[in-house]
């Protein structure tokens, strides 16, 4: 650990509800009240980390989806606004101030899960398309990706999918990595595919898992610093436990189908990962993980629950199967560890969209060609 300040979400576990969406949902399906949250800044990590509260909402509402700016002076997070809509907020660490971003304002639209882009615009998810998940008769409102320019206030829709686009994050080369759910004419409980695209919404394509039945889901995927392709994320099921699961490293250069590109599971040094096809894939699997934040190719900060009776704490884990506890608090879950330190700003990929054009070129590929 070459830093000594760590952002952490502290959430009560008294109700037994961690305020995690089910694996076919997004934030808009969560309760809009009754969630006790605090944003902490942990310091003195190598000893007994002390915790300072840096943000406490004025009401019992969700706080999460923390995304730090490249210069580490501010961060974005999702919460519930005073009008009970989901909204994206920005907190200034130096001034200690918080503001709601002026995103899509309609009373029946929820905005959440944002990240900064290298050109200072902001990517966020929104239920503005008014799409619902079919198997729950539309009750789960689908969130898709939008881009917001703070200086002008302009907002532009980037994805046009039937189902959710989850967990957007920026890769070292400037592309956006996200999890895209397919549904139509597919066994949809195994059809969440890692995708990449340019920040302007062009060049949307598979990164891992097209045509695969494993993994069912790969939530919270993040690129591993120091490597051009490796990503770490949480392998989960469809029904069963929400969002949590096994910590797995993928490298698409090794293969993109099922477990072909698995580097390893943590813990699981030297053991082959079998692509088991099962709906409730990880319910009985321990330890369970959430919100990994990779520090390098070998070290990952993460929320972890080592066993069924353990607390959710913050751990430093590595590819050699070491799990080192940083902090845990009885009665609470500690989630979403984010080092409060600057990170390299990825290059800006120039926009190629011609706004105002009414024509486009469409390429149609032979569906019988290729491994998919």
PDB file of C-alpha atoms in Angstrom, residues 81-218:
ATOM      1  CA  UNK A  81     -32.534  13.342  -3.837  1.00  0.00           C
ATOM      2  CA  UNK A  82     -35.023  15.357  -1.805  1.00  0.00           C
ATOM      3  CA  UNK A  83     -37.764  14.644  -4.384  1.00  0.00           C
ATOM      4  CA  UNK A  84     -37.179  10.869  -3.920  1.00  0.00           C
ATOM      5  CA  UNK A  85     -35.548  10.434  -7.343  1.00  0.00           C
ATOM      6  CA  UNK A  86     -32.218   8.684  -7.679  1.00  0.00           C
ATOM      7  CA  UNK A  87     -29.538  11.234  -8.507  1.00  0.00           C
ATOM      8  CA  UNK A  88     -25.783  11.613  -8.954  1.00  0.00           C
ATOM      9  CA  UNK A  89     -23.908  13.838  -6.495  1.00  0.00           C
ATOM     10  CA  UNK A  90     -20.394  15.262  -6.512  1.00  0.00           C
ATOM     11  CA  UNK A  91     -18.441  15.764  -3.277  1.00  0.00           C
ATOM     12  CA  UNK A  92     -15.426  18.092  -3.016  1.00  0.00           C
ATOM     13  CA  UNK A  93     -12.937  16.527  -0.594  1.00  0.00           C
ATOM     14  CA  UNK A  94     -11.093  19.794   0.081  1.00  0.00           C
ATOM     15  CA  UNK A  95     -14.110  22.030   0.658  1.00  0.00           C
ATOM     16  CA  UNK A  96     -16.309  19.313   2.157  1.00  0.00           C
ATOM     17  CA  UNK A  97     -19.237  20.405  -0.037  1.00  0.00           C
ATOM     18  CA  UNK A  98     -21.722  18.261  -1.956  1.00  0.00           C
ATOM     19  CA  UNK A  99     -23.870  19.140  -4.960  1.00  0.00           C
ATOM     20  CA  UNK A 100     -26.418  17.282  -7.071  1.00  0.00           C
ATOM     21  CA  UNK A 101     -25.531  17.122 -10.760  1.00  0.00           C
ATOM     22  CA  UNK A 102     -28.163  18.646 -13.098  1.00  0.00           C
ATOM     23  CA  UNK A 103     -28.899  15.494 -15.076  1.00  0.00           C
ATOM     24  CA  UNK A 104     -32.205  14.371 -16.655  1.00  0.00           C
ATOM     25  CA  UNK A 105     -34.733  16.233 -14.435  1.00  0.00           C
ATOM     26  CA  UNK A 106     -38.039  14.456 -15.099  1.00  0.00           C
ATOM     27  CA  UNK A 107     -39.838  13.341 -11.937  1.00  0.00           C
ATOM     28  CA  UNK A 108     -40.209   9.770 -13.241  1.00  0.00           C
ATOM     29  CA  UNK A 109     -36.558   9.353 -14.276  1.00  0.00           C
ATOM     30  CA  UNK A 110     -33.756   8.027 -12.051  1.00  0.00           C
ATOM     31  CA  UNK A 111     -30.065   8.820 -12.683  1.00  0.00           C
ATOM     32  CA  UNK A 112     -27.191   7.010 -10.946  1.00  0.00           C
ATOM     33  CA  UNK A 113     -23.868   5.115 -11.242  1.00  0.00           C
ATOM     34  CA  UNK A 114     -21.580   7.684 -12.859  1.00  0.00           C
ATOM     35  CA  UNK A 115     -17.885   8.009 -13.675  1.00  0.00           C
ATOM     36  CA  UNK A 116     -15.594  10.749 -14.934  1.00  0.00           C
ATOM     37  CA  UNK A 117     -14.325  10.641 -18.522  1.00  0.00           C
ATOM     38  CA  UNK A 118     -10.824  11.852 -19.492  1.00  0.00           C
ATOM     39  CA  UNK A 119     -12.180  15.034 -21.149  1.00  0.00           C
ATOM     40  CA  UNK A 120     -14.043  16.035 -17.911  1.00  0.00           C
ATOM     41  CA  UNK A 121     -17.439  14.983 -19.225  1.00  0.00           C
ATOM     42  CA  UNK A 122     -19.351  12.450 -17.109  1.00  0.00           C
ATOM     43  CA  UNK A 123     -20.878   9.083 -18.004  1.00  0.00           C
ATOM     44  CA  UNK A 124     -23.980   8.003 -16.074  1.00  0.00           C
ATOM     45  CA  UNK A 125     -26.836   5.498 -16.230  1.00  0.00           C
ATOM     46  CA  UNK A 126     -30.468   6.557 -16.434  1.00  0.00           C
ATOM     47  CA  UNK A 127     -33.940   5.018 -16.637  1.00  0.00           C
ATOM     48  CA  UNK A 128     -34.942   7.712 -19.161  1.00  0.00           C
ATOM     49  CA  UNK A 129     -35.471   5.171 -22.012  1.00  0.00           C
ATOM     50  CA  UNK A 130     -38.560   3.828 -20.136  1.00  0.00           C
ATOM     51  CA  UNK A 131     -37.727   0.167 -20.711  1.00  0.00           C
ATOM     52  CA  UNK A 132     -38.683  -2.591 -18.261  1.00  0.00           C
ATOM     53  CA  UNK A 133     -37.297  -6.101 -17.697  1.00  0.00           C
ATOM     54  CA  UNK A 134     -39.819  -8.520 -19.313  1.00  0.00           C
ATOM     55  CA  UNK A 135     -39.749 -11.379 -16.788  1.00  0.00           C
ATOM     56  CA  UNK A 136     -40.838  -9.095 -13.923  1.00  0.00           C
ATOM     57  CA  UNK A 137     -43.468  -7.406 -16.147  1.00  0.00           C
ATOM     58  CA  UNK A 138     -41.457  -4.211 -16.398  1.00  0.00           C
ATOM     59  CA  UNK A 139     -41.137  -3.669 -12.644  1.00  0.00           C
ATOM     60  CA  UNK A 140     -37.333  -3.453 -12.908  1.00  0.00           C
ATOM     61  CA  UNK A 141     -36.631  -0.212 -14.764  1.00  0.00           C
ATOM     62  CA  UNK A 142     -33.764  -0.597 -17.214  1.00  0.00           C
ATOM     63  CA  UNK A 143     -30.834   1.839 -16.968  1.00  0.00           C
ATOM     64  CA  UNK A 144     -28.744   2.728 -20.012  1.00  0.00           C
ATOM     65  CA  UNK A 145     -25.717   4.935 -20.596  1.00  0.00           C
ATOM     66  CA  UNK A 146     -25.726   8.711 -21.112  1.00  0.00           C
ATOM     67  CA  UNK A 147     -23.019  11.368 -21.302  1.00  0.00           C
ATOM     68  CA  UNK A 148     -23.149  14.755 -19.563  1.00  0.00           C
ATOM     69  CA  UNK A 149     -21.011  17.819 -20.321  1.00  0.00           C
ATOM     70  CA  UNK A 150     -20.897  19.950 -17.117  1.00  0.00           C
ATOM     71  CA  UNK A 151     -19.795  23.154 -18.874  1.00  0.00           C
ATOM     72  CA  UNK A 152     -22.692  23.244 -21.334  1.00  0.00           C
ATOM     73  CA  UNK A 153     -25.242  21.059 -19.554  1.00  0.00           C
ATOM     74  CA  UNK A 154     -25.654  18.973 -22.720  1.00  0.00           C
ATOM     75  CA  UNK A 155     -26.738  15.343 -22.304  1.00  0.00           C
ATOM     76  CA  UNK A 156     -26.568  12.675 -25.003  1.00  0.00           C
ATOM     77  CA  UNK A 157     -27.788   9.079 -24.955  1.00  0.00           C
ATOM     78  CA  UNK A 158     -25.115   6.496 -25.869  1.00  0.00           C
ATOM     79  CA  UNK A 159     -26.684   3.008 -25.656  1.00  0.00           C
ATOM     80  CA  UNK A 160     -29.950   1.716 -27.115  1.00  0.00           C
ATOM     81  CA  UNK A 161     -30.341  -1.739 -25.585  1.00  0.00           C
ATOM     82  CA  UNK A 162     -33.331  -3.753 -24.436  1.00  0.00           C
ATOM     83  CA  UNK A 163     -31.776  -4.412 -21.036  1.00  0.00           C
ATOM     84  CA  UNK A 164     -29.440  -2.902 -18.438  1.00  0.00           C
ATOM     85  CA  UNK A 165     -25.968  -1.483 -18.964  1.00  0.00           C
ATOM     86  CA  UNK A 166     -24.147  -1.734 -15.622  1.00  0.00           C
ATOM     87  CA  UNK A 167     -20.972  -0.565 -13.879  1.00  0.00           C
ATOM     88  CA  UNK A 168     -19.323   1.801 -16.401  1.00  0.00           C
ATOM     89  CA  UNK A 169     -15.641   2.546 -15.822  1.00  0.00           C
ATOM     90  CA  UNK A 170     -12.796   3.985 -17.906  1.00  0.00           C
ATOM     91  CA  UNK A 171      -9.977   1.789 -19.196  1.00  0.00           C
ATOM     92  CA  UNK A 172      -6.327   2.934 -19.408  1.00  0.00           C
ATOM     93  CA  UNK A 173      -6.650   3.427 -23.187  1.00  0.00           C
ATOM     94  CA  UNK A 174      -9.640   5.779 -22.787  1.00  0.00           C
ATOM     95  CA  UNK A 175     -12.389   3.325 -23.737  1.00  0.00           C
ATOM     96  CA  UNK A 176     -15.380   2.633 -21.481  1.00  0.00           C
ATOM     97  CA  UNK A 177     -15.838  -0.844 -19.987  1.00  0.00           C
ATOM     98  CA  UNK A 178     -19.346  -1.900 -18.935  1.00  0.00           C
ATOM     99  CA  UNK A 179     -21.561  -4.951 -18.403  1.00  0.00           C
ATOM    100  CA  UNK A 180     -24.348  -5.356 -20.990  1.00  0.00           C
ATOM    101  CA  UNK A 181     -27.321  -7.698 -20.496  1.00  0.00           C
ATOM    102  CA  UNK A 182     -28.805  -9.518 -23.484  1.00  0.00           C
ATOM    103  CA  UNK A 183     -32.294 -10.982 -23.262  1.00  0.00           C
ATOM    104  CA  UNK A 184     -34.188 -11.614 -26.525  1.00  0.00           C
ATOM    105  CA  UNK A 185     -34.073 -15.155 -27.961  1.00  0.00           C
ATOM    106  CA  UNK A 186     -31.412 -16.189 -25.448  1.00  0.00           C
ATOM    107  CA  UNK A 187     -31.197 -18.064 -22.127  1.00  0.00           C
ATOM    108  CA  UNK A 188     -31.084 -14.641 -20.500  1.00  0.00           C
ATOM    109  CA  UNK A 189     -29.943 -15.810 -17.054  1.00  0.00           C
ATOM    110  CA  UNK A 190     -26.473 -16.424 -18.511  1.00  0.00           C
ATOM    111  CA  UNK A 191     -26.256 -13.540 -21.005  1.00  0.00           C
ATOM    112  CA  UNK A 192     -24.399 -10.654 -19.354  1.00  0.00           C
ATOM    113  CA  UNK A 193     -21.490  -9.705 -21.575  1.00  0.00           C
ATOM    114  CA  UNK A 194     -18.549  -7.396 -20.867  1.00  0.00           C
ATOM    115  CA  UNK A 195     -18.552  -4.631 -23.468  1.00  0.00           C
ATOM    116  CA  UNK A 196     -16.334  -1.731 -24.417  1.00  0.00           C
ATOM    117  CA  UNK A 197     -17.099   1.424 -26.377  1.00  0.00           C
ATOM    118  CA  UNK A 198     -15.611   4.812 -27.118  1.00  0.00           C
ATOM    119  CA  UNK A 199     -16.790   7.644 -24.839  1.00  0.00           C
ATOM    120  CA  UNK A 200     -18.919   9.024 -27.696  1.00  0.00           C
ATOM    121  CA  UNK A 201     -20.860   5.731 -27.878  1.00  0.00           C
ATOM    122  CA  UNK A 202     -19.202   4.415 -31.044  1.00  0.00           C
ATOM    123  CA  UNK A 203     -17.493   1.056 -31.533  1.00  0.00           C
ATOM    124  CA  UNK A 204     -19.614  -0.884 -29.038  1.00  0.00           C
ATOM    125  CA  UNK A 205     -18.300  -4.436 -28.994  1.00  0.00           C
ATOM    126  CA  UNK A 206     -17.771  -7.508 -26.849  1.00  0.00           C
ATOM    127  CA  UNK A 207     -14.800  -7.572 -24.475  1.00  0.00           C
ATOM    128  CA  UNK A 208     -15.577 -10.961 -22.914  1.00  0.00           C
ATOM    129  CA  UNK A 209     -18.312 -13.585 -22.939  1.00  0.00           C
ATOM    130  CA  UNK A 210     -20.280 -13.383 -26.203  1.00  0.00           C
ATOM    131  CA  UNK A 211     -22.035 -16.688 -26.787  1.00  0.00           C
ATOM    132  CA  UNK A 212     -20.946 -17.953 -23.351  1.00  0.00           C
ATOM    133  CA  UNK A 213     -23.073 -19.578 -20.641  1.00  0.00           C
ATOM    134  CA  UNK A 214     -20.439 -18.792 -17.980  1.00  0.00           C
ATOM    135  CA  UNK A 215     -20.195 -16.545 -16.098  1.00  0.00           C
ATOM    136  CA  UNK A 216     -23.833 -15.566 -15.546  1.00  0.00           C
ATOM    137  CA  UNK A 217     -22.596 -12.119 -14.467  1.00  0.00           C
ATOM    138  CA  UNK A 218     -19.317 -10.251 -14.035  1.00  0.00           C
TER     139      UNK A 218
END
